PDB file of C-alpha atoms in Angstrom:
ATOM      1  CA  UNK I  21     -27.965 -21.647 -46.775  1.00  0.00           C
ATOM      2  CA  UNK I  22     -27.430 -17.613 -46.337  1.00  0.00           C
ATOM      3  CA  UNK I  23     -29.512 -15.761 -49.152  1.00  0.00           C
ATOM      4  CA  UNK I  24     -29.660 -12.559 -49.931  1.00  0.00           C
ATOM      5  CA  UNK I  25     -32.947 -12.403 -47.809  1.00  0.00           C
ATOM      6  CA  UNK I  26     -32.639 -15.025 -45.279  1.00  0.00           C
ATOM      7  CA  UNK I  27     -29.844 -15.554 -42.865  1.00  0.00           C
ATOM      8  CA  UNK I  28     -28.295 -18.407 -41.874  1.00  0.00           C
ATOM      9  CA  UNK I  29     -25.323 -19.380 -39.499  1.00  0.00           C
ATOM     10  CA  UNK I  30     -23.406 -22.667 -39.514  1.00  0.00           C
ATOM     11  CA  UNK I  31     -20.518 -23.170 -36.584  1.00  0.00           C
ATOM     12  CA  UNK I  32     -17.706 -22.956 -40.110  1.00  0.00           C
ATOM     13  CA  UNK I  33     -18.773 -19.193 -40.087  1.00  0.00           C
ATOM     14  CA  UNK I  34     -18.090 -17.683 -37.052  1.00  0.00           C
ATOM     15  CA  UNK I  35     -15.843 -14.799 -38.239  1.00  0.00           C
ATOM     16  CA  UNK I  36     -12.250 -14.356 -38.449  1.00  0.00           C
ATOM     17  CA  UNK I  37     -11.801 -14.277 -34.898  1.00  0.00           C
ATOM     18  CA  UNK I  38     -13.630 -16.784 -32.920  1.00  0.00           C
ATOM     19  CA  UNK I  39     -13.299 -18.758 -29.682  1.00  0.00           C
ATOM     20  CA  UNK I  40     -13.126 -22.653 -30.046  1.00  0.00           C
ATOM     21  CA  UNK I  41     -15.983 -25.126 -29.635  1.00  0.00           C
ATOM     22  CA  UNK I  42     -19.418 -22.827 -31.405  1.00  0.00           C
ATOM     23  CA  UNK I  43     -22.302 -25.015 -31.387  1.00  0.00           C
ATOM     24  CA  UNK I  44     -24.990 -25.763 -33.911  1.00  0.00           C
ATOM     25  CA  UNK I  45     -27.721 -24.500 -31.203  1.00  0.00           C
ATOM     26  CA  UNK I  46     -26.125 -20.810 -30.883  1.00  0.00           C
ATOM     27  CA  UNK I  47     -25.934 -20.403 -34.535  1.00  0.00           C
ATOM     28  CA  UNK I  48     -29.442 -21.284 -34.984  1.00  0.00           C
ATOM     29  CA  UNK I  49     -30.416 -19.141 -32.404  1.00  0.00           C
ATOM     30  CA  UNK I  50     -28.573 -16.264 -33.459  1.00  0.00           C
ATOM     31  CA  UNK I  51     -29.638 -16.777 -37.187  1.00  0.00           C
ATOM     32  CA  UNK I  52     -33.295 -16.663 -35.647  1.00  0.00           C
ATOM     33  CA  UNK I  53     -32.538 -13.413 -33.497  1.00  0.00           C
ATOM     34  CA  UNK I  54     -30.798 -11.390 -36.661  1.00  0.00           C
ATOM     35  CA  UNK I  55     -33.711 -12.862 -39.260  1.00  0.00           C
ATOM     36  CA  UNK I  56     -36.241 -11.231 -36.849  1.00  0.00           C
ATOM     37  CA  UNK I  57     -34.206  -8.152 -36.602  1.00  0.00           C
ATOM     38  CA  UNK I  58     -34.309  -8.238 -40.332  1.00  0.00           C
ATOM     39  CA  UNK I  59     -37.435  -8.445 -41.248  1.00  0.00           C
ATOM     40  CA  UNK I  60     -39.467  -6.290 -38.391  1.00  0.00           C
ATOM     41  CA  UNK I  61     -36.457  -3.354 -37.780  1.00  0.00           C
ATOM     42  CA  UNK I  62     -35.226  -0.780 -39.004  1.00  0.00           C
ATOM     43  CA  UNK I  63     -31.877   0.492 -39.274  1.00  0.00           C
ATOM     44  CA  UNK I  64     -31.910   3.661 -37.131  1.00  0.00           C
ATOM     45  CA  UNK I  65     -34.005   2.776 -33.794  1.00  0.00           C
ATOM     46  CA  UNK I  66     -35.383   6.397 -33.478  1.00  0.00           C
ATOM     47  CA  UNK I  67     -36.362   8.958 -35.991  1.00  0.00           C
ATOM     48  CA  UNK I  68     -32.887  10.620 -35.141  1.00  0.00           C
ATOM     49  CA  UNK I  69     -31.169   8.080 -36.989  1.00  0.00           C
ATOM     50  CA  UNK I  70     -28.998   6.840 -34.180  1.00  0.00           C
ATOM     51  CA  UNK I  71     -27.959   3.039 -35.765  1.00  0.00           C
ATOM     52  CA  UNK I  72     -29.511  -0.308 -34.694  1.00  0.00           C
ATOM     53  CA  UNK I  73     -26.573  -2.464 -33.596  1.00  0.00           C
ATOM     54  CA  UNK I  74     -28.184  -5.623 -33.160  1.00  0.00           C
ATOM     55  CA  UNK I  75     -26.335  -7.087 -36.295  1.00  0.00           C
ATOM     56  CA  UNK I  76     -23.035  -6.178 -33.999  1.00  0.00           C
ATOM     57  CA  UNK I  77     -23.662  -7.293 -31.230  1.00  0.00           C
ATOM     58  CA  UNK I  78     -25.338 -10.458 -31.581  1.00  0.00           C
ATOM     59  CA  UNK I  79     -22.255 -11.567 -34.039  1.00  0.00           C
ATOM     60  CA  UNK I  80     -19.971 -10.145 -31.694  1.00  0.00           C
ATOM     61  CA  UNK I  81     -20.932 -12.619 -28.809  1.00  0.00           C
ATOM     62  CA  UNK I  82     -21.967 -15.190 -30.915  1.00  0.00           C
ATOM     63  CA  UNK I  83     -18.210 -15.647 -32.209  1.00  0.00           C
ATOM     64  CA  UNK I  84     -17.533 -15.462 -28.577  1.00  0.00           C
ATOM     65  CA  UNK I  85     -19.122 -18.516 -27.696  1.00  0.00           C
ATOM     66  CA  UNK I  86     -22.757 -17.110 -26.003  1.00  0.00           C
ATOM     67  CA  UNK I  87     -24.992 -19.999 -25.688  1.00  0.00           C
ATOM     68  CA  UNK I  88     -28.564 -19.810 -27.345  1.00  0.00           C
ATOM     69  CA  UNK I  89     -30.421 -18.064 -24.091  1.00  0.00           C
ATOM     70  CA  UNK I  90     -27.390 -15.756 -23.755  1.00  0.00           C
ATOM     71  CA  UNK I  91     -28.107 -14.491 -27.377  1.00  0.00           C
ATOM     72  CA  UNK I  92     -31.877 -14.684 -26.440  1.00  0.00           C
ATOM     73  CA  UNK I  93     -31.937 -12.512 -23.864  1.00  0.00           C
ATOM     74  CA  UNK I  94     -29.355 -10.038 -25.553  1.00  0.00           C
ATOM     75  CA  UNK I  95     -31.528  -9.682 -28.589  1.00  0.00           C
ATOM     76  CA  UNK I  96     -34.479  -9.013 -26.178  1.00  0.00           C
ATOM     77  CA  UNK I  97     -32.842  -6.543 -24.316  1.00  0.00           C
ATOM     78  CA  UNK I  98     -31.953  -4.699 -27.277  1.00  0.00           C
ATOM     79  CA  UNK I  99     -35.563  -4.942 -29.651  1.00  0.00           C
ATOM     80  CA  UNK I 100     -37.574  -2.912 -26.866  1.00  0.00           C
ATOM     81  CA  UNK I 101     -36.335   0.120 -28.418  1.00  0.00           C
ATOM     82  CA  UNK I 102     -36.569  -0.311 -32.026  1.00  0.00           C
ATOM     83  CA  UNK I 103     -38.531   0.983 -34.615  1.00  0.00           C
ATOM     84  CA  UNK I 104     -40.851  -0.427 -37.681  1.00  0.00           C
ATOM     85  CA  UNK I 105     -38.901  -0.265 -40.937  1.00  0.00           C
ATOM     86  CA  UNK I 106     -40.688   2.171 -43.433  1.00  0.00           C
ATOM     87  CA  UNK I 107     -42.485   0.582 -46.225  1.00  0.00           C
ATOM     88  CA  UNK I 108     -41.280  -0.438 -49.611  1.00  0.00           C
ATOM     89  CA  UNK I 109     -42.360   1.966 -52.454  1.00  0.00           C
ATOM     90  CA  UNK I 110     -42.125  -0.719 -55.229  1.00  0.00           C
ATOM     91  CA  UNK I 111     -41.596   2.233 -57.896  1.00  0.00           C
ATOM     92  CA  UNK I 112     -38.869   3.863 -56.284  1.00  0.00           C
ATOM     93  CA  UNK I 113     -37.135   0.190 -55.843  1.00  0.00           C
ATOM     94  CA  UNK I 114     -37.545  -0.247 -60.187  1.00  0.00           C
ATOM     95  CA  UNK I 115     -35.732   3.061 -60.335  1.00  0.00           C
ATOM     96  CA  UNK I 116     -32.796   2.694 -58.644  1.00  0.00           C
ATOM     97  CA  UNK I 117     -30.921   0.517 -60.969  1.00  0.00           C
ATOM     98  CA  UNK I 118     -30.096   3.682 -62.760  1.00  0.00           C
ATOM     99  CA  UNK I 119     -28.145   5.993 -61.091  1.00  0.00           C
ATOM    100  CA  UNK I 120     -29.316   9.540 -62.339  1.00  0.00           C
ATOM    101  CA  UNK I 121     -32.573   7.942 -61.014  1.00  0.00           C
ATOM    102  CA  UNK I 122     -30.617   6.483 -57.544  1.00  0.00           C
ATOM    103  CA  UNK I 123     -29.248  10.348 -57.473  1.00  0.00           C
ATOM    104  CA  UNK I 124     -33.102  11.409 -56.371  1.00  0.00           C
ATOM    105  CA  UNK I 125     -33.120   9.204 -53.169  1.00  0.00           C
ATOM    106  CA  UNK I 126     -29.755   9.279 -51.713  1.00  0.00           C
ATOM    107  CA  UNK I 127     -29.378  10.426 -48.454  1.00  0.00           C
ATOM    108  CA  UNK I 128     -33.518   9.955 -47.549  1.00  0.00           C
ATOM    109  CA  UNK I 129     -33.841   7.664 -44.494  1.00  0.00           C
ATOM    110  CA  UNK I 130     -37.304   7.269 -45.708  1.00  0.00           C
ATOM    111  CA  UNK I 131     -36.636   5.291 -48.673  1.00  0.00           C
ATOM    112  CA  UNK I 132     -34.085   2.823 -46.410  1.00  0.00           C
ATOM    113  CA  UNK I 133     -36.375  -0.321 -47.634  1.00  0.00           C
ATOM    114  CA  UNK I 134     -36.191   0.546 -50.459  1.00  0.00           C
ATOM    115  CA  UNK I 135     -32.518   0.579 -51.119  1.00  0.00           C
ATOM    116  CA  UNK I 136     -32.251  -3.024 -48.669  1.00  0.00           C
ATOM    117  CA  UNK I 137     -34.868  -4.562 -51.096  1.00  0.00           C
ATOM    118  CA  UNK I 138     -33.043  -3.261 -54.228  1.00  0.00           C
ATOM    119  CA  UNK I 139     -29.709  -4.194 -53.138  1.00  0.00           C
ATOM    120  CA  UNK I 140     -31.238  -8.202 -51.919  1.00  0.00           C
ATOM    121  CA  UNK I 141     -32.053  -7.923 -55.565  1.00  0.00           C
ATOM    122  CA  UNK I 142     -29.322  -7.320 -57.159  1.00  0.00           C
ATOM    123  CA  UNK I 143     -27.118  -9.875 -55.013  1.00  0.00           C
ATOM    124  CA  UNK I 144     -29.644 -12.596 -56.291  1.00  0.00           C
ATOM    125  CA  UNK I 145     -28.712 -12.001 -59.379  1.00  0.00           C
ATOM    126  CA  UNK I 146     -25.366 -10.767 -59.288  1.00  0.00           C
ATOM    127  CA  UNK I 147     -24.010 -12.488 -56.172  1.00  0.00           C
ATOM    128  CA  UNK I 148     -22.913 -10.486 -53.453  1.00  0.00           C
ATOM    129  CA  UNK I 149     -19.401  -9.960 -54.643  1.00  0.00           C
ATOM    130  CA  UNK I 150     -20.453  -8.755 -57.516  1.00  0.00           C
ATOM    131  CA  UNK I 151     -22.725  -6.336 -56.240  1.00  0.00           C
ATOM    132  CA  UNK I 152     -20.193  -5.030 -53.775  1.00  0.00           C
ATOM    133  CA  UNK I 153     -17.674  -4.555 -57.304  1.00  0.00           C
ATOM    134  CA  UNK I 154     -20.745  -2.826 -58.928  1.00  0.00           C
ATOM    135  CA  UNK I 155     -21.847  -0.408 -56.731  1.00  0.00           C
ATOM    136  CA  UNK I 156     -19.139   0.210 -53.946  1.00  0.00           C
ATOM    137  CA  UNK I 157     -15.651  -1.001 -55.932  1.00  0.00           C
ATOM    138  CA  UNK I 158     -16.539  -0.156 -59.688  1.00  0.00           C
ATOM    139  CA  UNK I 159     -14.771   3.365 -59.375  1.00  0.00           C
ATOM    140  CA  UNK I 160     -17.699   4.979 -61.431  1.00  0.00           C
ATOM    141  CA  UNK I 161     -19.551   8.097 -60.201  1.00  0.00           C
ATOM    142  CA  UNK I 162     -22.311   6.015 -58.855  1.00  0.00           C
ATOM    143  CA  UNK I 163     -19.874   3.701 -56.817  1.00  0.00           C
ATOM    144  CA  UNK I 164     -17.963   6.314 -55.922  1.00  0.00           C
ATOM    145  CA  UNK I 165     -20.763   7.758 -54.292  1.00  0.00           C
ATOM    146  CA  UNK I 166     -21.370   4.558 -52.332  1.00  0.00           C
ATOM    147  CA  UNK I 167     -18.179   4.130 -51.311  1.00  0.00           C
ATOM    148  CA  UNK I 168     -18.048   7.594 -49.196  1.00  0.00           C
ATOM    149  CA  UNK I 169     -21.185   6.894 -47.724  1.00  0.00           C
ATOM    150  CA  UNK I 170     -20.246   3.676 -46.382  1.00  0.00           C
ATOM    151  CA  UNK I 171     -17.490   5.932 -44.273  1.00  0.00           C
ATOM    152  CA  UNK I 172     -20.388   8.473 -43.197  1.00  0.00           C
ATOM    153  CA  UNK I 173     -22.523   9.598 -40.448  1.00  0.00           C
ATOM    154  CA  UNK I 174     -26.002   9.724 -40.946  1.00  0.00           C
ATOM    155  CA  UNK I 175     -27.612  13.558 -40.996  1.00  0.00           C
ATOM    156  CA  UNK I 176     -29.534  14.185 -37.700  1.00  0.00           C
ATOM    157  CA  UNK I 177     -32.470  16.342 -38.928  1.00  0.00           C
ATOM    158  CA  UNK I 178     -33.946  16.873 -35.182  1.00  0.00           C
ATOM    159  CA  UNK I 179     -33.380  19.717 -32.844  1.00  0.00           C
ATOM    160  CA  UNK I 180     -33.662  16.969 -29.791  1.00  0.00           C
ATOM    161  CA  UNK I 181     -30.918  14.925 -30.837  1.00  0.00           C
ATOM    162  CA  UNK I 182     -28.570  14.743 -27.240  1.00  0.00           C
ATOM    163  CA  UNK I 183     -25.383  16.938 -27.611  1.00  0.00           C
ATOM    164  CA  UNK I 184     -22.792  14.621 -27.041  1.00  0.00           C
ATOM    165  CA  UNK I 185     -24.284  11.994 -29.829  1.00  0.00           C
ATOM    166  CA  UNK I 186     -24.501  14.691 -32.171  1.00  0.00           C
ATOM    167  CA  UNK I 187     -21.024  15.403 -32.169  1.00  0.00           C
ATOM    168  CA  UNK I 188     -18.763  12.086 -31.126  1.00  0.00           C
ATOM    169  CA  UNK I 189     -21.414   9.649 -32.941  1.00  0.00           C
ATOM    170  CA  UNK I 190     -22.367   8.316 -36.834  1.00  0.00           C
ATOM    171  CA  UNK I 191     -19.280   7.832 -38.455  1.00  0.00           C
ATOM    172  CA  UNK I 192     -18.007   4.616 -40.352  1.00  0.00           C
ATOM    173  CA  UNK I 193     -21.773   2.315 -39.231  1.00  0.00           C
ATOM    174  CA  UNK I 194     -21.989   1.632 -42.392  1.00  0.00           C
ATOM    175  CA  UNK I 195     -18.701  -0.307 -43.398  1.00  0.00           C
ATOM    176  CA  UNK I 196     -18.157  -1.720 -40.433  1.00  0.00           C
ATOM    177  CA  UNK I 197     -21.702  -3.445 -40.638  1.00  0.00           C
ATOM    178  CA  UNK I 198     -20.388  -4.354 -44.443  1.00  0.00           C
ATOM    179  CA  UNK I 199     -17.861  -6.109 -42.701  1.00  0.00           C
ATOM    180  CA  UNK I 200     -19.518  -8.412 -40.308  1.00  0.00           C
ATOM    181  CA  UNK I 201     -22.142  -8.915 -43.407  1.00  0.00           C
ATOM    182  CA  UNK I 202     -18.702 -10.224 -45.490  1.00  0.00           C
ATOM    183  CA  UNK I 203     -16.883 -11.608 -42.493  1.00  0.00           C
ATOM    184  CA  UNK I 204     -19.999 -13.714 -41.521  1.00  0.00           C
ATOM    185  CA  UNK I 205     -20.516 -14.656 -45.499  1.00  0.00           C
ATOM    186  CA  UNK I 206     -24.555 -13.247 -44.931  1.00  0.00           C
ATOM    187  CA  UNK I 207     -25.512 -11.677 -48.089  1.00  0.00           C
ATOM    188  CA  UNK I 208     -28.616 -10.280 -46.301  1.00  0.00           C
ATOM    189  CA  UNK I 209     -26.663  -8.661 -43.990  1.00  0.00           C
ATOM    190  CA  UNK I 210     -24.267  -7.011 -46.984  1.00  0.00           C
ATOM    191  CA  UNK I 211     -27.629  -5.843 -48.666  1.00  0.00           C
ATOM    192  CA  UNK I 212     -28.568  -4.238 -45.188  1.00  0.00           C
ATOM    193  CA  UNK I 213     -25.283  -2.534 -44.916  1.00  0.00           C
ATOM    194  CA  UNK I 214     -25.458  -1.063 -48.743  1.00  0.00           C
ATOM    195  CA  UNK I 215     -28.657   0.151 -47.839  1.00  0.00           C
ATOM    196  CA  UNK I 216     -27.653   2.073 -45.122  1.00  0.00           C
ATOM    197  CA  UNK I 217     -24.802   3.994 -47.075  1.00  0.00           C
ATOM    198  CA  UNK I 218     -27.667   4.871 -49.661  1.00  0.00           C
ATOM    199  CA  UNK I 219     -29.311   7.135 -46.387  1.00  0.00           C
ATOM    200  CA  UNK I 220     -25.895   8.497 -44.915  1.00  0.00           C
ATOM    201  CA  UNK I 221     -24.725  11.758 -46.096  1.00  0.00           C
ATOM    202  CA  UNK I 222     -21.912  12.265 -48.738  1.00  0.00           C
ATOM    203  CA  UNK I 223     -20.352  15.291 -47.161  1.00  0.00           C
ATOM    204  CA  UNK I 224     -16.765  13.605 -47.118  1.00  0.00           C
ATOM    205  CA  UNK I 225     -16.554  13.020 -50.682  1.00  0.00           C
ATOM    206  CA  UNK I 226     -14.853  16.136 -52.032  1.00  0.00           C
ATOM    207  CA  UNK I 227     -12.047  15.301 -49.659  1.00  0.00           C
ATOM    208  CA  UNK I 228     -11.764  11.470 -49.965  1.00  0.00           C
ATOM    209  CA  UNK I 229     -11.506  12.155 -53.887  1.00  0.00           C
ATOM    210  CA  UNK I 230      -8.623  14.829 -53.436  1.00  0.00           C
ATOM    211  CA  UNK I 231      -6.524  12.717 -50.842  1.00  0.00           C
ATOM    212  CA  UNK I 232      -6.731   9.446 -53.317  1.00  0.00           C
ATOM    213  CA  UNK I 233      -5.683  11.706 -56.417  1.00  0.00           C
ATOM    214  CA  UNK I 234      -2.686  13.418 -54.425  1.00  0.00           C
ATOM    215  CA  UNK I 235      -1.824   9.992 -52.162  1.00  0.00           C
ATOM    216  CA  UNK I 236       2.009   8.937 -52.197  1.00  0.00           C
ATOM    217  CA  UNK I 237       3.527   5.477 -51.108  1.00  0.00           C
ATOM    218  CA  UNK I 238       3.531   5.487 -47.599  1.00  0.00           C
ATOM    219  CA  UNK I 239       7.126   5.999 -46.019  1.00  0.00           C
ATOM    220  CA  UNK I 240       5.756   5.996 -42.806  1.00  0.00           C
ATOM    221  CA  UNK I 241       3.874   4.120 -40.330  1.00  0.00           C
ATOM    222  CA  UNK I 242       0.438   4.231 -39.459  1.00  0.00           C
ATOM    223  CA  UNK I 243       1.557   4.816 -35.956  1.00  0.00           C
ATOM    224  CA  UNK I 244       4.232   7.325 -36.764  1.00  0.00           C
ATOM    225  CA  UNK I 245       1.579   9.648 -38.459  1.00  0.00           C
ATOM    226  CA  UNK I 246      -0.548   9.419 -35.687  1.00  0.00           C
ATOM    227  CA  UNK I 247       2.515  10.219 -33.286  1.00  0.00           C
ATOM    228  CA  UNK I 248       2.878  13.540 -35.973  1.00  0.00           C
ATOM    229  CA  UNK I 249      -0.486  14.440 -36.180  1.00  0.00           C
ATOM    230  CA  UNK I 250      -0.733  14.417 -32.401  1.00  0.00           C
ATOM    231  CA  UNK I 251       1.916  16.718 -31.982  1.00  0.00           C
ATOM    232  CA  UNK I 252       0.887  19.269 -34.800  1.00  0.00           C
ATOM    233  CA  UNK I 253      -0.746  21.917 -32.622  1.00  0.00           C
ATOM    234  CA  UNK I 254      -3.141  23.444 -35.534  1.00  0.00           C
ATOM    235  CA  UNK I 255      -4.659  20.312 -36.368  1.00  0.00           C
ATOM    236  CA  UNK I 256      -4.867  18.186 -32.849  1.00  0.00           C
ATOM    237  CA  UNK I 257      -6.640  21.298 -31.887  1.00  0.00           C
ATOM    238  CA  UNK I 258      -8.871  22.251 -34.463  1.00  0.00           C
ATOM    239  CA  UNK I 259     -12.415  20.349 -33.162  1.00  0.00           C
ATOM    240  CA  UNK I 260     -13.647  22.818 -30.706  1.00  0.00           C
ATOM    241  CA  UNK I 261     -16.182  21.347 -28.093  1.00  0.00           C
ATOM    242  CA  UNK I 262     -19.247  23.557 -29.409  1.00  0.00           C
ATOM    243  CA  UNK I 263     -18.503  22.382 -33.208  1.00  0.00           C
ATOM    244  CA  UNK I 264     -21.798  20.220 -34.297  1.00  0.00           C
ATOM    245  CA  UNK I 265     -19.805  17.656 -36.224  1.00  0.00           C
ATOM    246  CA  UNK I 266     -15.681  17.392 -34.921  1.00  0.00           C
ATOM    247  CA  UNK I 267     -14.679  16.638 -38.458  1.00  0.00           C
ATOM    248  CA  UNK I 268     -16.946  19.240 -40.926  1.00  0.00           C
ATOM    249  CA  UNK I 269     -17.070  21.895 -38.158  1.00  0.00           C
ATOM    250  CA  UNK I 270     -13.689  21.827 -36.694  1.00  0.00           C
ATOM    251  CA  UNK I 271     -11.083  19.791 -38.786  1.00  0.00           C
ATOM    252  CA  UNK I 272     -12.020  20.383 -42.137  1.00  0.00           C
ATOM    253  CA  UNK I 273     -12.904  24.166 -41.086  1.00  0.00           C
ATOM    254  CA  UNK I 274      -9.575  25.337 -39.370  1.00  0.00           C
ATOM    255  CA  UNK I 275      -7.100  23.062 -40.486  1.00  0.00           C
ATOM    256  CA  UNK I 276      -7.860  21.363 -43.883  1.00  0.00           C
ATOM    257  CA  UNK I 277      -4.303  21.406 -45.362  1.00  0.00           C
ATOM    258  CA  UNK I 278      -3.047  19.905 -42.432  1.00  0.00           C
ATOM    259  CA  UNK I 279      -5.445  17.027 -42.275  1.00  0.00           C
ATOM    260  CA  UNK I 280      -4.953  16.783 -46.092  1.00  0.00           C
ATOM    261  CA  UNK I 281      -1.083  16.663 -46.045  1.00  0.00           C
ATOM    262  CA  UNK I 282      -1.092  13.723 -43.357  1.00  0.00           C
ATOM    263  CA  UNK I 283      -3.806  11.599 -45.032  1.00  0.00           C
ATOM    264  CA  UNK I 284      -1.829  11.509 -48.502  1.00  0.00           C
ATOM    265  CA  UNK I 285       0.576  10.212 -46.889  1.00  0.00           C
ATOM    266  CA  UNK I 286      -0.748   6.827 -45.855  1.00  0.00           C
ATOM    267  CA  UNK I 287      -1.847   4.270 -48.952  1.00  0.00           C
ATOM    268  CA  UNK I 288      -2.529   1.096 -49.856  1.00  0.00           C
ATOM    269  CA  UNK I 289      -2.110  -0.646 -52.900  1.00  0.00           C
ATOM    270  CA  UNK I 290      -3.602  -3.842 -54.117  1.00  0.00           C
ATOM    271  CA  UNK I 291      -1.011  -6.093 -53.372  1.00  0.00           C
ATOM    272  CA  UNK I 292      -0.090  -4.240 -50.107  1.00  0.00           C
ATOM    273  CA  UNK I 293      -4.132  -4.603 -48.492  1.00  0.00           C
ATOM    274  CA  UNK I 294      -2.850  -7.150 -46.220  1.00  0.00           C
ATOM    275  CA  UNK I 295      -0.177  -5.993 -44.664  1.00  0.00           C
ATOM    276  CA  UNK I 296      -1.662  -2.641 -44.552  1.00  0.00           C
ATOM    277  CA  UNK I 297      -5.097  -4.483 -42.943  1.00  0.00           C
ATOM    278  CA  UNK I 298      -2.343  -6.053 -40.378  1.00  0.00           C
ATOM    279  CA  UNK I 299      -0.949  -2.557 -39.514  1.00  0.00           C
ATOM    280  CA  UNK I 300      -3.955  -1.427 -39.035  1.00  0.00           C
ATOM    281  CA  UNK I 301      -5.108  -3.426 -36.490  1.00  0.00           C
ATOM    282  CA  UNK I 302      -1.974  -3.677 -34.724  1.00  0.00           C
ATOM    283  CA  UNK I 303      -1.647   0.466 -34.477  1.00  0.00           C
ATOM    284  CA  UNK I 304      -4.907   0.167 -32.709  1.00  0.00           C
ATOM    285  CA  UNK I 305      -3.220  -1.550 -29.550  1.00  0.00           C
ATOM    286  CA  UNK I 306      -0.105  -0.089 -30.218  1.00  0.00           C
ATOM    287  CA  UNK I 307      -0.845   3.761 -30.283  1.00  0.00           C
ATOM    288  CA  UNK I 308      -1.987   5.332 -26.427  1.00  0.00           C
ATOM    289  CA  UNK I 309      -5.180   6.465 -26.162  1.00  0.00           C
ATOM    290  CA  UNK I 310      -5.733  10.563 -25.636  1.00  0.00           C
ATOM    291  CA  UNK I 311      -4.884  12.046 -22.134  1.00  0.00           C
TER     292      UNK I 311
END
């Protein structure tokens, strides 16, 4: 059984979107590969905080059928470069239930193990769906605040950080390893994705917060927004190559208004999420890419 510290893989659980015919042996072996990944790494693999994607990538080919030495020799090739998680600072975990406490350790990469061992915590006793509707859904202050960072980069603090990472990568790692940890029902991974929005920055927030007070019903496609955006010259040129981040640099520098006006216009309301999930995934085929 998948606890909120141990995880655990059955053939029924093999995501959404799965080939036919996943055996017993691959998810044991892949439950083995992700528990050791767990337990001995950490969630950036340098001190740059570029994002371990083991989690990813072992699910990924696990729900497409890799056999046990395929997901062997993936997780091998991939835990050479890894680092140690930092150690737990038991005093700092007994504070962040509260979140004018919590407020002090936000956005600190250093106090990752922290946050994972507070948040395997509280789905113990809450369950994880309850945590997730405590801290990410709630709509408090201190939800709110985990629900940006779940859509944020992490901060690169180093001066050696490659140019081209520092300004295409670190967006959205956080919910998207949320999602396998919910699509793969493995509470430990959910509690390793919370942690990681605890150490991302919070940068987006003020504009998140004014785009869901001013959001309308949507009128238009996903697709047809993109189409518009595209098209508007101010804003589809607005990242400049030398910016350090595309979206605080360039976007939200030269042509917030812009961005603002076309993100009210897209919504989704509780009884629309699946429909609007089903867009979503369809305007990712459907729209070209860039020329």
């Amino acid at each position: 059984m998948a606890t909120a510290t141990k995880i655990h893989l059955t053939p029924s659980e093999a995501g959404m979107f799965h080939v036919p015919g996943i055996t017993a042996e691959s998810a044991a072996k892949a439950s083995e590969v992700l528990q050791k990944n767990h337990e001995e790494n950490h969630i950036f693999f340098n001190d740059e905080q570029f994002h371990n994607h083991i989690v990813h990538h072992i699910l990924t080919i696990y729900a497409l059928g890799a056999s046990p030495e395929a997901i062997q020799t993936h997780y091998d090739d991939n835990k050479t470069y890894q680092r140690r998680p930092d150690p737990v600072h038991q005093n700092v975990v007994d504070e962040l239930g509260n979140y004018e406490n919590r407020k002090k350790y936000l956005g600190k990469e250093q106090y990752s193990s922290d946050f994972q061992v507070f948040f395997q915590r509280e789905i113990e006793r809450l369950g994880w769906e309850e945590t997730l509707l405590e801290y990410a859904f709630k709509g408090d202050e201190g939800a709110d605040d985990i629900l940006v960072r779940l859509f944020m980069g992490s901060h690169y603090p180093g001066h050696r950080v490659l140019l081209a990472a520092k300004r295409y990568l670190g967006f959205l790692h956080p919910i998207i390893h949320l999602g396998f940890g919910v699509e793969f029902k493995q509470p430990a991974i959910i509690a390793q994705a919370l942690a990681q929005a605890a150490v991302h920055d919070n940068w987006l927030e003020p504009f998140f917060h004014d785009a869901e007070k001013a959001a309308k019903p949507s009128t238009k496609t996903l697709v047809e927004l993109l189409d518009e955006i595209r098209a508007d010259r101010k804003l589809s040129t607005a990242a400049h190559w030398e910016d350090g981040n595309k979206i605080r640099d360039g976007i939200l520098k030269r042509a917030p208004e812009e961005m603002m006006g076309y993100a009210i216009q897209w919504s989704a309301g509780p009884e629309e999420l699946e429909n609007k999930t089903a867009e979503m995934i369809s305007a990712v085929g459907e729209w070209p890419s860039w020329e």
